[in-house]
Coordinates of C-alpha atoms and ligand atoms in Angstrom, one line a residue:
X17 CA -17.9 24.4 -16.5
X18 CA -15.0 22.4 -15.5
X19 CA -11.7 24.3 -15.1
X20 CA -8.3 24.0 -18.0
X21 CA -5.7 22.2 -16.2
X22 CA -2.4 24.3 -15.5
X23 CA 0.1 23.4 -18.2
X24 CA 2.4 20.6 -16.4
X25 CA 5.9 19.6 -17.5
X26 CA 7.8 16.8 -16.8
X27 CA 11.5 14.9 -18.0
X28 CA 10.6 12.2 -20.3
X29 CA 13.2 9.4 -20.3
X30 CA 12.5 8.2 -23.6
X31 CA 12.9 11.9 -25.4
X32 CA 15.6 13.0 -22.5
X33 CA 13.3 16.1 -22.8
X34 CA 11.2 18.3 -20.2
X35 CA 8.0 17.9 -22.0
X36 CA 4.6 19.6 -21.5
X37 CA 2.1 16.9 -20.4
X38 CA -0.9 16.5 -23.0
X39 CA -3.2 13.6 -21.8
X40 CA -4.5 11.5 -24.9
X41 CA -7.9 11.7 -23.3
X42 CA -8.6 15.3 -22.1
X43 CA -7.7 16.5 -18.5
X44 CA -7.3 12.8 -17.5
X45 CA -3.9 11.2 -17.3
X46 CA -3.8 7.1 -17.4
X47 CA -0.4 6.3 -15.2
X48 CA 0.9 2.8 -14.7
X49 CA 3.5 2.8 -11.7
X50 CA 5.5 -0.4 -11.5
X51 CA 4.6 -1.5 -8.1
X52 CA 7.0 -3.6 -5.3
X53 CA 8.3 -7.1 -5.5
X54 CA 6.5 -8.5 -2.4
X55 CA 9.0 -11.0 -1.0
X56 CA 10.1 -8.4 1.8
X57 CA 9.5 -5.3 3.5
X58 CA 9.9 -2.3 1.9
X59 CA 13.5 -0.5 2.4
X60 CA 13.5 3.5 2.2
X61 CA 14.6 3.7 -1.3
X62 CA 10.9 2.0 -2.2
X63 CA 9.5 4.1 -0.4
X64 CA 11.7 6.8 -1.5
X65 CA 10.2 6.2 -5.1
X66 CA 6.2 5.6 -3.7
X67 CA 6.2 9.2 -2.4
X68 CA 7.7 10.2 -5.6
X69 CA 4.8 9.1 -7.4
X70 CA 2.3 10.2 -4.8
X71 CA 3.3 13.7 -5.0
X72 CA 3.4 13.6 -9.0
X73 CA -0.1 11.8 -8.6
X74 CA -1.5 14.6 -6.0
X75 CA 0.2 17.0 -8.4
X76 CA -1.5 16.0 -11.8
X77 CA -4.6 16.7 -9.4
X78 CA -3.8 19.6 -7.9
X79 CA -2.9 21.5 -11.1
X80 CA -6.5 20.5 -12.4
X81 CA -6.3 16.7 -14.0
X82 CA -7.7 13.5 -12.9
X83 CA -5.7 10.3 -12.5
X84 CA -6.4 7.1 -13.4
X85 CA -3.5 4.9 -11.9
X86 CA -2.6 1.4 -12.2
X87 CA -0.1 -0.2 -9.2
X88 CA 1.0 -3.8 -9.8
X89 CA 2.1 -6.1 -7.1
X90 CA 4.9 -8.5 -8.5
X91 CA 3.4 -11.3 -6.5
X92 CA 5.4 -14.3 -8.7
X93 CA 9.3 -14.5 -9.6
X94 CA 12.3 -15.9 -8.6
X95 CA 12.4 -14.2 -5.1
X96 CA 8.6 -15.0 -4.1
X97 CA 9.0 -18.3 -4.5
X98 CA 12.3 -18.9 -3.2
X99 CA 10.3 -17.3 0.2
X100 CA 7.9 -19.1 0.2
X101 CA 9.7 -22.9 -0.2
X102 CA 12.0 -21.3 2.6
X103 CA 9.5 -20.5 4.7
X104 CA 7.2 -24.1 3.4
X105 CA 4.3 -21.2 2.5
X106 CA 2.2 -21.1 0.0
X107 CA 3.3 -18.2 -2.1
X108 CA 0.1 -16.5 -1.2
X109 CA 0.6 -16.4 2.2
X110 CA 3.9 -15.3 2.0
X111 CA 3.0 -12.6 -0.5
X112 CA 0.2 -11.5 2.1
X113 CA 2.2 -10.5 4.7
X114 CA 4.5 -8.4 2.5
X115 CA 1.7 -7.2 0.5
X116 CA 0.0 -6.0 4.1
X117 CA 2.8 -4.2 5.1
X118 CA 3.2 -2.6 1.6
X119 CA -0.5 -1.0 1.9
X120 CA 0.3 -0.6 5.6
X121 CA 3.4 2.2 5.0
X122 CA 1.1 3.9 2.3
X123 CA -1.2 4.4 5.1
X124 CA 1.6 5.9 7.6
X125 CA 3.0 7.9 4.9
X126 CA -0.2 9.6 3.9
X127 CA 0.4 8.6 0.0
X128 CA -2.9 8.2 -2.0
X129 CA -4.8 5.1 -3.3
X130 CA -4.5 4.2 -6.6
X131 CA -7.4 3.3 -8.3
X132 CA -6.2 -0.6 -9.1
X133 CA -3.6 -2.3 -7.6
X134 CA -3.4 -5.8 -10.0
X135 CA -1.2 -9.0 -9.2
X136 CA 0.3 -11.0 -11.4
X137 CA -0.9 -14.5 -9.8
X138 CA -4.6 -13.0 -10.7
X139 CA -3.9 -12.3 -14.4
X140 CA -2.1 -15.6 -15.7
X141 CA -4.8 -15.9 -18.3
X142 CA -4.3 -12.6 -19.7
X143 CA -0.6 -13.0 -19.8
X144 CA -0.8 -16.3 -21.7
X145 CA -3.1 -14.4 -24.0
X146 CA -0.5 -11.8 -24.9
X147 CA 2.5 -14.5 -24.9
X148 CA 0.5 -16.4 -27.5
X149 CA -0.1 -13.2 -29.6
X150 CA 3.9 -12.1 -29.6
X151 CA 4.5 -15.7 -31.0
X152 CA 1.7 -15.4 -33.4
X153 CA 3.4 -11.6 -34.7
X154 CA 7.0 -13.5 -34.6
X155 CA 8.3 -11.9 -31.8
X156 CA 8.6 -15.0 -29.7
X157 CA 9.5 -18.2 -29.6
X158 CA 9.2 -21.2 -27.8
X159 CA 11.8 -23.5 -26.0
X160 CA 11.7 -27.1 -24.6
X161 CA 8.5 -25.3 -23.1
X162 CA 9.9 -21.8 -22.2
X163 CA 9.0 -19.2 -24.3
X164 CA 11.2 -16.4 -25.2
X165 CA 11.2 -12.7 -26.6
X166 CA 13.1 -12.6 -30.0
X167 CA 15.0 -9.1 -29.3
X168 CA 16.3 -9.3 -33.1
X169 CA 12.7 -9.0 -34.0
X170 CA 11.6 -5.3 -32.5
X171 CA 14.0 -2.9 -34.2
X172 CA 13.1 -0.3 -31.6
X173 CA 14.7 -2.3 -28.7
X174 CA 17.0 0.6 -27.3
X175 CA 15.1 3.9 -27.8
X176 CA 14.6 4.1 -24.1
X177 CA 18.0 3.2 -22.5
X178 CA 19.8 4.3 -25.2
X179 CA 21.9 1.1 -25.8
X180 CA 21.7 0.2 -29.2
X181 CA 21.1 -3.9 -29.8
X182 CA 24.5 -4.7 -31.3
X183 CA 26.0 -3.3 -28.2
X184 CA 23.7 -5.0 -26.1
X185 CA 26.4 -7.7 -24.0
X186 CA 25.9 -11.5 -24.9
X187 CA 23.7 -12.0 -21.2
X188 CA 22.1 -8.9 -21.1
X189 CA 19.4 -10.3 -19.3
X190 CA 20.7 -11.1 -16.3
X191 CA 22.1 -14.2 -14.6
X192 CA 19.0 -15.6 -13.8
X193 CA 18.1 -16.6 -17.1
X194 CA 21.5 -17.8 -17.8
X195 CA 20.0 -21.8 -17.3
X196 CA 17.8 -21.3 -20.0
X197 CA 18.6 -22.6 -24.3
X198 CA 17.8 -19.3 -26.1
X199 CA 18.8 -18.8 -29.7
X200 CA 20.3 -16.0 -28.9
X201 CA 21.3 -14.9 -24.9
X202 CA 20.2 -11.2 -25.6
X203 CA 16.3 -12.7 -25.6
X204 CA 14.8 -13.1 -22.6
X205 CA 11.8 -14.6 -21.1
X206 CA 8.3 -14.4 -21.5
X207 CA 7.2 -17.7 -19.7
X208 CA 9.9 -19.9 -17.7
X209 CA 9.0 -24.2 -17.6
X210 CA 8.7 -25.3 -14.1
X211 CA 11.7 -26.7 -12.7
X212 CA 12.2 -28.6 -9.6
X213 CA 12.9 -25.3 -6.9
X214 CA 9.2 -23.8 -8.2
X215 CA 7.8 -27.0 -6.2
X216 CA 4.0 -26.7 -6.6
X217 CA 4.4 -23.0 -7.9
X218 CA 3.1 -23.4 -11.7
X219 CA 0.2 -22.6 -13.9
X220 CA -1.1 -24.4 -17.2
X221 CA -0.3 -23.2 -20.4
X222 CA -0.1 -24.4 -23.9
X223 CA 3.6 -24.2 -23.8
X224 CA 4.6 -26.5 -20.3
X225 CA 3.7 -26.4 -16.6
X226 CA 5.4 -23.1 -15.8
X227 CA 5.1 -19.3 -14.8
X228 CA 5.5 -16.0 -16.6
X229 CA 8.9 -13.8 -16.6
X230 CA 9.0 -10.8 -14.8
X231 CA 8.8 -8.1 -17.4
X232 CA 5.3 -9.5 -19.3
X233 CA 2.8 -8.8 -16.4
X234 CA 3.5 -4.8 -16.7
X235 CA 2.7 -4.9 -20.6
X236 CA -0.8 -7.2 -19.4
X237 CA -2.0 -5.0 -16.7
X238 CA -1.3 -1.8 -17.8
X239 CA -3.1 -2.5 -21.1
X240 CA -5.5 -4.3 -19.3
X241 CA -6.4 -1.9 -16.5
X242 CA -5.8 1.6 -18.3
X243 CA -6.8 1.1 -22.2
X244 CA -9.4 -1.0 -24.0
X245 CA -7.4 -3.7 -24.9
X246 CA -9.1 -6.4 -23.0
X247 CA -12.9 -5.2 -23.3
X248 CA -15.3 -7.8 -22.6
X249 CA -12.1 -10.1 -21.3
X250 CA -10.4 -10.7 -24.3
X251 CA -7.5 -9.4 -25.8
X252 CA -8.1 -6.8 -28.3
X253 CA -5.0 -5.6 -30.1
X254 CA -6.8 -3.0 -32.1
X255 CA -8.3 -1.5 -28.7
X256 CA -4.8 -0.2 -27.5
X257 CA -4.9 3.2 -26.9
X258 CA -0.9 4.7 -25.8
X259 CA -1.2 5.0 -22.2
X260 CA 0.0 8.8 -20.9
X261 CA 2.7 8.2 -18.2
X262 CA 4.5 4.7 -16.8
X263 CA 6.7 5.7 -13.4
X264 CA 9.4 3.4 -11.9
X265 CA 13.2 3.8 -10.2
X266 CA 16.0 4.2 -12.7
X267 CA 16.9 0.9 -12.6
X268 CA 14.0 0.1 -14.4
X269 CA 14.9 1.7 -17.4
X270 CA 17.2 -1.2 -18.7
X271 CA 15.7 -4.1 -19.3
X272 CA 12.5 -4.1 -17.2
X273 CA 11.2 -0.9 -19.2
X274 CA 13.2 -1.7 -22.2
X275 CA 11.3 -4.8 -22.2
X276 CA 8.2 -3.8 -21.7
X277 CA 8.1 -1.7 -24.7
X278 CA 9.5 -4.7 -27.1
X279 CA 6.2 -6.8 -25.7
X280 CA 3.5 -3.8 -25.8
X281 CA 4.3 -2.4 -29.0
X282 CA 4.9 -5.6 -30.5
X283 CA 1.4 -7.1 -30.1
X284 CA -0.2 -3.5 -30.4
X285 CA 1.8 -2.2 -33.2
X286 CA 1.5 1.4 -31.3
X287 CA 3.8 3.5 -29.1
X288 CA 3.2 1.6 -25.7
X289 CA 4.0 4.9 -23.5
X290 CA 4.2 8.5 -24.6
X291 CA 5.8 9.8 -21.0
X292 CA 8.2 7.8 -19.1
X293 CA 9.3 9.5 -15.6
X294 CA 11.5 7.7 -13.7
X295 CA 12.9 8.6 -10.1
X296 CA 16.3 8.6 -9.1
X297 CA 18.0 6.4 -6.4
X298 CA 17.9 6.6 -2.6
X299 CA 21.5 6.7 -0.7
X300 CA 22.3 6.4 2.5
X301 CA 25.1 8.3 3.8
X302 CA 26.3 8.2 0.6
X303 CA 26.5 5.0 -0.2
X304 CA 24.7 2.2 -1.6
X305 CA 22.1 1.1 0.8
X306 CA 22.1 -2.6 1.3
X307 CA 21.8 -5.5 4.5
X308 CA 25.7 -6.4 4.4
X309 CA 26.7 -2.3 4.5
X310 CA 24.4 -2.1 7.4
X311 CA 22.8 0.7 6.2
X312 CA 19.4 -0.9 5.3
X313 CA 16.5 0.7 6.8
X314 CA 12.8 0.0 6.6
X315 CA 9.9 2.3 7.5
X316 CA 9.3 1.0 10.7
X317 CA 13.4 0.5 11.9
X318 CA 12.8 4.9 11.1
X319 CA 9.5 4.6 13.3
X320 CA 10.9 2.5 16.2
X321 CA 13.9 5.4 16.5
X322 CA 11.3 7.5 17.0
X323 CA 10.9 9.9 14.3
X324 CA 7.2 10.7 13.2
X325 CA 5.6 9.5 10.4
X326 CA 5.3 13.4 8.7
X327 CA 8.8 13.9 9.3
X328 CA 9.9 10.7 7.4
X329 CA 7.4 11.8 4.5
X330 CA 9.2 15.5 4.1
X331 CA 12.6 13.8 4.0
X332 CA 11.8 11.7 1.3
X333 CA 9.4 14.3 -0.7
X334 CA 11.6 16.9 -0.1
X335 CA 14.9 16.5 -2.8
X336 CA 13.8 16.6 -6.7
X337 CA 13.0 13.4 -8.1
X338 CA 15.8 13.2 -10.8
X339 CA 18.2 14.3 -7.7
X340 CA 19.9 11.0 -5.8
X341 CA 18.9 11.8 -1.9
X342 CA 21.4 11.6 0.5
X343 CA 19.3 9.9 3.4
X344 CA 21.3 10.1 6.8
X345 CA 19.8 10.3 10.3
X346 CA 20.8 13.8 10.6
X347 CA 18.1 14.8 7.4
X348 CA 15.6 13.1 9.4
X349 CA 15.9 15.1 13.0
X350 CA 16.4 18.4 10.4
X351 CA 13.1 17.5 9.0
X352 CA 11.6 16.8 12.2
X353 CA 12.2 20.7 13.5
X354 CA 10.8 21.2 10.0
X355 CA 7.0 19.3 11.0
X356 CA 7.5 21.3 14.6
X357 CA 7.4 24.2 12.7
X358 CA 4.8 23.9 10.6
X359 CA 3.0 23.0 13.7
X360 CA 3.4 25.9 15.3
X361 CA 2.6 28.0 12.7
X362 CA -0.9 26.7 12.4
X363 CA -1.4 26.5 16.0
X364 CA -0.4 30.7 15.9
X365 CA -3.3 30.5 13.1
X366 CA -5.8 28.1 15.3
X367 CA -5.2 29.9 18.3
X368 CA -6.2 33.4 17.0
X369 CA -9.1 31.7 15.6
X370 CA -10.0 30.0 18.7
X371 CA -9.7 33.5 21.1
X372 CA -11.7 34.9 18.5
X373 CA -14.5 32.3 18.9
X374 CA -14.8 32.6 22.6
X375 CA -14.7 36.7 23.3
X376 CA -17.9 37.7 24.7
X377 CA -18.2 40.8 23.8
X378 CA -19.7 41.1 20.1
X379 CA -17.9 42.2 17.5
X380 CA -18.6 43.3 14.0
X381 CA -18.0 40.6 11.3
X382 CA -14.5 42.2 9.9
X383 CA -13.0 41.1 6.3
X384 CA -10.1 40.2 5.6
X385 CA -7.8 42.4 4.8
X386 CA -7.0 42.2 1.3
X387 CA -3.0 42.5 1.6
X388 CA -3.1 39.0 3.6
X389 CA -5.7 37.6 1.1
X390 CA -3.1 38.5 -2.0
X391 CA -0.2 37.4 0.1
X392 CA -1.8 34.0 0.3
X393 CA -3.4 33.5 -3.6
X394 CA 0.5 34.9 -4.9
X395 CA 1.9 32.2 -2.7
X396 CA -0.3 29.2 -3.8
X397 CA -0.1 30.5 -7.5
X398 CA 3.9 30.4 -7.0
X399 CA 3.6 27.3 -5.5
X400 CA 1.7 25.5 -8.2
X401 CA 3.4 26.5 -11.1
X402 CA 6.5 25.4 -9.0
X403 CA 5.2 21.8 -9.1
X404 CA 3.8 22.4 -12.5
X405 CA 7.3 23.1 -13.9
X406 CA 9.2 19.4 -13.8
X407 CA 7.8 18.7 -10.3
X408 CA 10.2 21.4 -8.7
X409 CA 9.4 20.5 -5.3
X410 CA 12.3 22.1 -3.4
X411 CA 11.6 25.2 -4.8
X412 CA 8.0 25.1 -4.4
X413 CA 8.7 24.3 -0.5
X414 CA 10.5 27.2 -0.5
X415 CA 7.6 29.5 -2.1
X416 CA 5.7 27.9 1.1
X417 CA 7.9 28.6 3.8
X418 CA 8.9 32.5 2.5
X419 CA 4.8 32.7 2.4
X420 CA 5.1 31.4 6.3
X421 CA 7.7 33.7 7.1
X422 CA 6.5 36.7 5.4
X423 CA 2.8 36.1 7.8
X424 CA 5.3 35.3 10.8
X425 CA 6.7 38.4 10.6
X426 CA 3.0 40.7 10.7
X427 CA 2.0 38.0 13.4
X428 CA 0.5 41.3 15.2
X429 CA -1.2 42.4 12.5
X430 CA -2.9 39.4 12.0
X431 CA -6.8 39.0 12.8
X432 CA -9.2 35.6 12.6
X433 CA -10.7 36.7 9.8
X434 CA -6.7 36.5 7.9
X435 CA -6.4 33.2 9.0
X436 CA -9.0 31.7 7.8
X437 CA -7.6 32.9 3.9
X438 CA -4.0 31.9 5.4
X439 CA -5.3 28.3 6.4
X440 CA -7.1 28.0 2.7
X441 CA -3.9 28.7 1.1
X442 CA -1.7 26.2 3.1
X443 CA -4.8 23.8 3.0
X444 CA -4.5 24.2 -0.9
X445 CA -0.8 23.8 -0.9
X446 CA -1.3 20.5 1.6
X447 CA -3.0 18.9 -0.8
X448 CA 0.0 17.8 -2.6
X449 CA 2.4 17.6 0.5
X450 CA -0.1 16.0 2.9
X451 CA 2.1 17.1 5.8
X452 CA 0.4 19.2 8.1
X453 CA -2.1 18.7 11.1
X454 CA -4.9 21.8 10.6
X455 CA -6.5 19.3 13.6
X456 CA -4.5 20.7 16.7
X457 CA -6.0 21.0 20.1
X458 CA -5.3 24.7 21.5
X459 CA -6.6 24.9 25.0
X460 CA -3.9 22.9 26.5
X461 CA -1.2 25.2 26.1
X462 CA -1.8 28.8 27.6
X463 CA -0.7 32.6 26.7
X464 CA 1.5 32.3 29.4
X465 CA 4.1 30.0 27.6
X466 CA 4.2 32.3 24.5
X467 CA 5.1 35.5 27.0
X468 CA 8.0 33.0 28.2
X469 CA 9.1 32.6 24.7
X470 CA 9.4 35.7 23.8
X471 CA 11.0 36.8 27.0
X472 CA 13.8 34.1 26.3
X473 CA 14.0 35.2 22.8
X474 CA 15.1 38.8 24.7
X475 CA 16.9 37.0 26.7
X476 CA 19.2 34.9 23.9
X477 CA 18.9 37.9 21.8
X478 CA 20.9 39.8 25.2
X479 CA 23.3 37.0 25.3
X480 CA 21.8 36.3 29.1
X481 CA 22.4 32.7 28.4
X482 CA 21.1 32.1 32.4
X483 CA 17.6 34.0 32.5
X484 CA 17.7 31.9 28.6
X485 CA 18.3 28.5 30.2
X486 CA 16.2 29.5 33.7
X487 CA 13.2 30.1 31.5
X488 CA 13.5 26.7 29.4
X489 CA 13.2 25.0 32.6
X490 CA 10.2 26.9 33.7
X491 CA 9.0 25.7 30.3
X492 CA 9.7 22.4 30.4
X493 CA 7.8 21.8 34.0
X494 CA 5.1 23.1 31.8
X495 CA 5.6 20.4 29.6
X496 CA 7.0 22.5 26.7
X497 CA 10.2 21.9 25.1
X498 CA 12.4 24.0 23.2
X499 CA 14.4 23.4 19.8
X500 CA 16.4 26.2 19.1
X501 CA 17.6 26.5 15.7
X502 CA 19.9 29.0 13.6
X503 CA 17.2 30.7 12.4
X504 CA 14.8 30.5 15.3
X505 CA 12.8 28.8 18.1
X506 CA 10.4 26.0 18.1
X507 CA 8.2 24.4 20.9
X508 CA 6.6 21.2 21.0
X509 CA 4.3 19.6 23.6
X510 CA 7.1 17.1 25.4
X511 CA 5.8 13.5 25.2
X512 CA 5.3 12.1 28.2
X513 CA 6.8 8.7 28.5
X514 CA 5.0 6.7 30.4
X515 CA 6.3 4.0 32.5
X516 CA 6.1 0.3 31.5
X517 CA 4.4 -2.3 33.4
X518 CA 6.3 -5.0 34.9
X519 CA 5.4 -8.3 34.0
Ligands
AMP9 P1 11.1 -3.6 -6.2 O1 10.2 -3.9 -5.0 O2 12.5 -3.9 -6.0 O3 10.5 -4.2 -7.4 O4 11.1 -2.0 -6.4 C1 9.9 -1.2 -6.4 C2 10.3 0.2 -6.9 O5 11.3 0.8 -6.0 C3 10.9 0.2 -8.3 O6 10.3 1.2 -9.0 C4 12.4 0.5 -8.0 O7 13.0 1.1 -9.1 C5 12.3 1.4 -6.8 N1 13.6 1.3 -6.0 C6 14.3 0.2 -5.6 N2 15.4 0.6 -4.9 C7 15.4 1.9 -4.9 C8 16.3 2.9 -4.3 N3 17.4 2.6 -3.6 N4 16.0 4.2 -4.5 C9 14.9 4.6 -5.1 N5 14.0 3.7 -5.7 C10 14.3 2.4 -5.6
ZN10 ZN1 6.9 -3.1 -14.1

């Protein structure tokens, strides 16, 4: 029999409510995550926002749903083609190479596959489609061969920003469309005539040579990819079912989301989304990241300085997702002692396991010892309905690392047959933060080191700051090194540089 999911709540931006999560179809939630633009390589605050939606993804999963998720690549608007005549490309293979690298830092950040990851350029036809049906329903109209959405038309236009449509300023839509004849500048565009900067980028359509806006492709694949609404490859507006969740940055709310509603529930005639999460922004030493500041970073400027790939992961997963995080350098080495000691805690576990394994005399098969066993169910219990409460991560790291501490602190009590029931429970909890290394080779460090530890710990705790410092030293001819911190003491294998070749 399968299992009731744990109740999960989340903030919905169009109720401004925390709202218990109830799929449409049972214990499966559709979510449609608006994807990246892929004229360049993502900056930290994308990424910020794709391990946002990985841990709510691993969450859903975690707490007992299953996920059915649509990504989109924005593979086709002003930006991609302005590349790609820059670079004399086709826009395919300049939206490859960006593309690449976009699948490339999922990989390095340990975040999840979605199940489809749709481009626009591959579903033209379907966007025509719906364009012709929103004209059809009078919501849009067309122009010297542009086509536009007729705002006046969908009285519902602000009920997700807020922004009611007589306050909505004369070019509301940006300054990009600002070239274009509308009837009224509020309306903005569903398909945009070539012109002569889109060179050879166009499609067909019954309207002019041309491409689609930016906001239609999001109402076409999500209805495509997540409801009925284009069985046996034709739209079906009666085959709409509302889709559960849509994710995306806060600056999506107004007018990409906005947008998107006016188009979806205008052809469908149904609420589009019934929960819409959105994730705050990504600053860097408290500013506004961007190029000119000098505070831009991609994931591999992060990598080349260094830092590991976990690390980088737990300082973007780590601050609650309706929280701005405060990205500086300094986060980054703090969550890099964090990784160390997470390391060292399983390699406590693996190593008790492992001297265990090879003892030659036989021992009887001992249980566990139920104290430990509770220890670690309260601690993943606490944990889940942590993350099942608005997606409290910070507090639900916190459950984690008390449960750490509280095992670190009967270390001698502790027995192989407890750390296998510790490992399940941090293996459970991984599952959603994907951050630590159950993997790690043991015989390469001996017992030797850990009696030099704790004879330094005497030492510090004795103020004998030169036995402390004679005994890192020892250590780190061992190839050990030390990170002491206010709380305690890591170790870490040192990496051993190796020398470059000369030419
Ligand atoms: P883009 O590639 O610009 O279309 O953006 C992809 C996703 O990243 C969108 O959901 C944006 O809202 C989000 N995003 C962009 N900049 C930031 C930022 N500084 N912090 C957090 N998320 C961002
Ligand atoms: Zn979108």
């Amino acid at each position: 029999m399968e299992k009731t999911p744990i109740i999960f709540t989340i903030s919905n931006s169009l109720s401004k409510q925390v709202e218990e999560v109830i799929p449409k179809e049972e214990n499966t939630v559709k979510m449609y995550s608006c994807g990246p633009t892929v004229y360049d390589f993502p900056h930290i605050g994308n990424i910020r926002y794709f391990v946002f939606v990985d841990i709510l993804r691993r969450t859903l999963e975690t707490l007992g749903y299953k996920v059915i998720q649509a990504v989109n690549l924005t593979d086709v608007e002003d930006k991609t083609i302005k590349g790609a005549q820059k670079e004399k490309v086709s826009l395919k293979k300049f939206t490859e190479k960006y593309t690449k690298c976009f699948f490339n830092d999922l990989k390095t950040l340990n975040i999840e596959e979605a199940e489809f990851y749709p481009k626009a350029t591959e579903n033209i036809k379907e966007i025509i489609e719906f364009i012709t049906k929103l004209i059809e329903k009078g919501h849009a109209y067309e122009k010297d061969g542009n086509v536009y959405y007729k705002i006046s038309s969908f009285e519902d236009y602000g009920k997700l920003s807020g922004m009611a449509l007589s306050s909505l300023k004369q070019n509301a839509q940006g300054r990009l469309e600002d070239e274009y004849e509308k009837d009224d500048p509020r309306d903005f565009a569903l398909w945009k005539a070539k012109v002569p900067e889109d060179g050879d980028i166009f499609w067909d359509s019954p309207w002019s040579k041309g491409r689609p806006g930016w906001h239609i492709e999001c109402s076409v694949m999500s209805a495509k990819y997540l409801t009925n609404a284009y069985k046996s490859g034709k739209l079906n507006t009666d085959s709409f079912e509302t889709i559960d969740m849509h994710t995306g940055g806060v600056d999506l709310i107004f007018p990409h989301h906005t947008n998107e509603i006016a188009q979806s529930e205008g052809v469908f005639g149904k609420q589009f989304i019934k929960y819409w999460v959105h994730c705050e922004h990504l600053l860097v030493d408290g500013k506004k990241m961007s190029k000119s500041a000098g505070n831009y970073y991609t994931l591999k400027d992060l990598l080349e300085k260094g830092f590991s790939p976990r690390a980088i992961r737990y300082a973007f997963l780590s601050t609650h997702y309706k929280q701005q995080l405060n990205f500086t350098i300094k986060n980054l080495e703090n969550a890099e002692n964090v990784i160390t000691k997470l390391d060292n805690f399983v390699f406590f576990l693996n190593r008790i396991i492992k001297k265990a394994e090879s003892t030659t005399t036989p021992v009887k098969q001992k249980k566990p010892k139920e104290e430990i066993i509770k220890i670690g169910e309260d601690a993943v219990t606490e944990f889940k309905n942590l993350l099942a409460e608005d997606l409290n991560i910070p507090k639900a790291l916190s459950a984690m690392f008390e449960f750490i501490n509280t095992i670190n602190k009967r270390a001698k009590e502790i027995e192989a047959e407890d750390t296998r029931r510790i490992l399940d429970a941090l293996q459970e909890m991984d599952k959603v933060l994907g951050l630590f290394d159950f993997e790690q080779e043991t015989s390469d460090v001996d017992d030797k080191v850990f009696e030099l530890i704790e004879e330094r710990n005497k030492a510090r705790q004795k103020e004998d700051w030169k036995k402390a410092d004679k005994i890192r030293d020892e250590l780190k001819e061992k190839g050990i090194e030390l990170i002491d911190t206010k709380e305690e003491t890591y170790w870490k294998k040192a990496k051993i540089k190796v020398k470059e070749k000369k030419a």
